[in-house]
């Protein structure tokens, strides 16, 4: 069976990951899978970036309350770490390592199952398709911030 195609994905280490000082432990799990870092930086997100990033759920209402204001408050509560990772089939593989979005439904041994709290405080965001990875990488990394110098 041929190896999956080489891809690059975006992962955001959310404020709960950063505040709990779990960034190193989570990064190690990804690197232990053989993925390569193409870019990494800490940044403070703005509401403007979040509106673009979460445009697909901006009008979502849960239990009679709009989700975005709570999500925006959480995502701007501390800096996040933006990570661009490359590897064969990295998009699917990263999402498998993370586990389901709702940490309460994630198995132990997955990143969210081990460290997450719920659907919002779930340690990381990860791109869910090649198309979203491309858009998200351009959203969080400027021209010249992604590198291929260390790739085999």
mmCIF file of N, CA and C in Angstrom, residues 4 7 15 35 38 40 63 72 81-82 87 95 107 116 126 136 142 149 151:
data_model
loop_
_atom_site.group_PDB
_atom_site.id
_atom_site.type_symbol
_atom_site.label_atom_id
_atom_site.label_comp_id
_atom_site.label_asym_id
_atom_site.label_seq_id
_atom_site.Cartn_x
_atom_site.Cartn_y
_atom_site.Cartn_z
ATOM 1 N N UNK A 4 0.499 7.576 2.308
ATOM 2 C CA UNK A 4 -0.386 8.708 2.023
ATOM 3 C C UNK A 4 0.439 9.908 1.551
ATOM 4 N N UNK A 7 1.453 16.105 3.357
ATOM 5 C CA UNK A 7 0.548 17.244 3.557
ATOM 6 C C UNK A 7 1.098 18.129 4.668
ATOM 7 N N UNK A 15 -5.985 28.277 24.363
ATOM 8 C CA UNK A 15 -5.611 28.863 25.660
ATOM 9 C C UNK A 15 -5.551 27.868 26.814
ATOM 10 N N UNK A 35 6.062 13.499 12.496
ATOM 11 C CA UNK A 35 5.710 14.724 11.791
ATOM 12 C C UNK A 35 6.850 15.732 11.896
ATOM 13 N N UNK A 38 7.006 22.774 10.242
ATOM 14 C CA UNK A 38 7.283 23.721 9.159
ATOM 15 C C UNK A 38 7.188 25.154 9.645
ATOM 16 N N UNK A 40 6.155 27.451 13.615
ATOM 17 C CA UNK A 40 5.577 27.457 14.965
ATOM 18 C C UNK A 40 5.757 28.857 15.540
ATOM 19 N N UNK A 63 -28.306 26.008 23.160
ATOM 20 C CA UNK A 63 -29.124 26.229 24.355
ATOM 21 C C UNK A 63 -29.626 27.670 24.432
ATOM 22 N N UNK A 72 -15.060 33.393 21.395
ATOM 23 C CA UNK A 72 -14.113 34.495 21.197
ATOM 24 C C UNK A 72 -13.456 34.897 22.518
ATOM 25 N N UNK A 81 -0.618 28.880 20.487
ATOM 26 C CA UNK A 81 0.538 28.486 19.689
ATOM 27 C C UNK A 81 0.012 27.965 18.362
ATOM 28 N N UNK A 82 0.472 28.576 17.273
ATOM 29 C CA UNK A 82 0.119 28.120 15.932
ATOM 30 C C UNK A 82 1.248 27.218 15.443
ATOM 31 N N UNK A 87 3.674 15.858 7.051
ATOM 32 C CA UNK A 87 3.919 14.432 7.073
ATOM 33 C C UNK A 87 2.929 13.721 6.179
ATOM 34 N N UNK A 95 -5.840 14.403 13.604
ATOM 35 C CA UNK A 95 -7.192 14.370 14.171
ATOM 36 C C UNK A 95 -7.434 13.065 14.939
ATOM 37 N N UNK A 107 -11.328 9.044 24.032
ATOM 38 C CA UNK A 107 -10.694 7.943 24.757
ATOM 39 C C UNK A 107 -9.419 8.408 25.446
ATOM 40 N N UNK A 116 -8.089 17.312 27.794
ATOM 41 C CA UNK A 116 -9.199 18.224 27.532
ATOM 42 C C UNK A 116 -10.275 18.187 28.597
ATOM 43 N N UNK A 126 -7.501 21.572 14.977
ATOM 44 C CA UNK A 126 -6.726 21.025 13.866
ATOM 45 C C UNK A 126 -7.561 21.102 12.591
ATOM 46 N N UNK A 136 -6.334 27.879 6.489
ATOM 47 C CA UNK A 136 -5.915 28.169 7.857
ATOM 48 C C UNK A 136 -4.418 28.463 7.945
ATOM 49 N N UNK A 142 2.284 34.095 7.844
ATOM 50 C CA UNK A 142 2.545 35.040 6.757
ATOM 51 C C UNK A 142 3.523 34.422 5.762
ATOM 52 N N UNK A 149 13.176 23.735 4.742
ATOM 53 C CA UNK A 149 14.625 23.492 4.783
ATOM 54 C C UNK A 149 14.993 22.212 5.523
ATOM 55 N N UNK A 151 13.118 19.418 5.795
ATOM 56 C CA UNK A 151 12.338 18.256 5.353
ATOM 57 C C UNK A 151 13.243 17.314 4.571
#
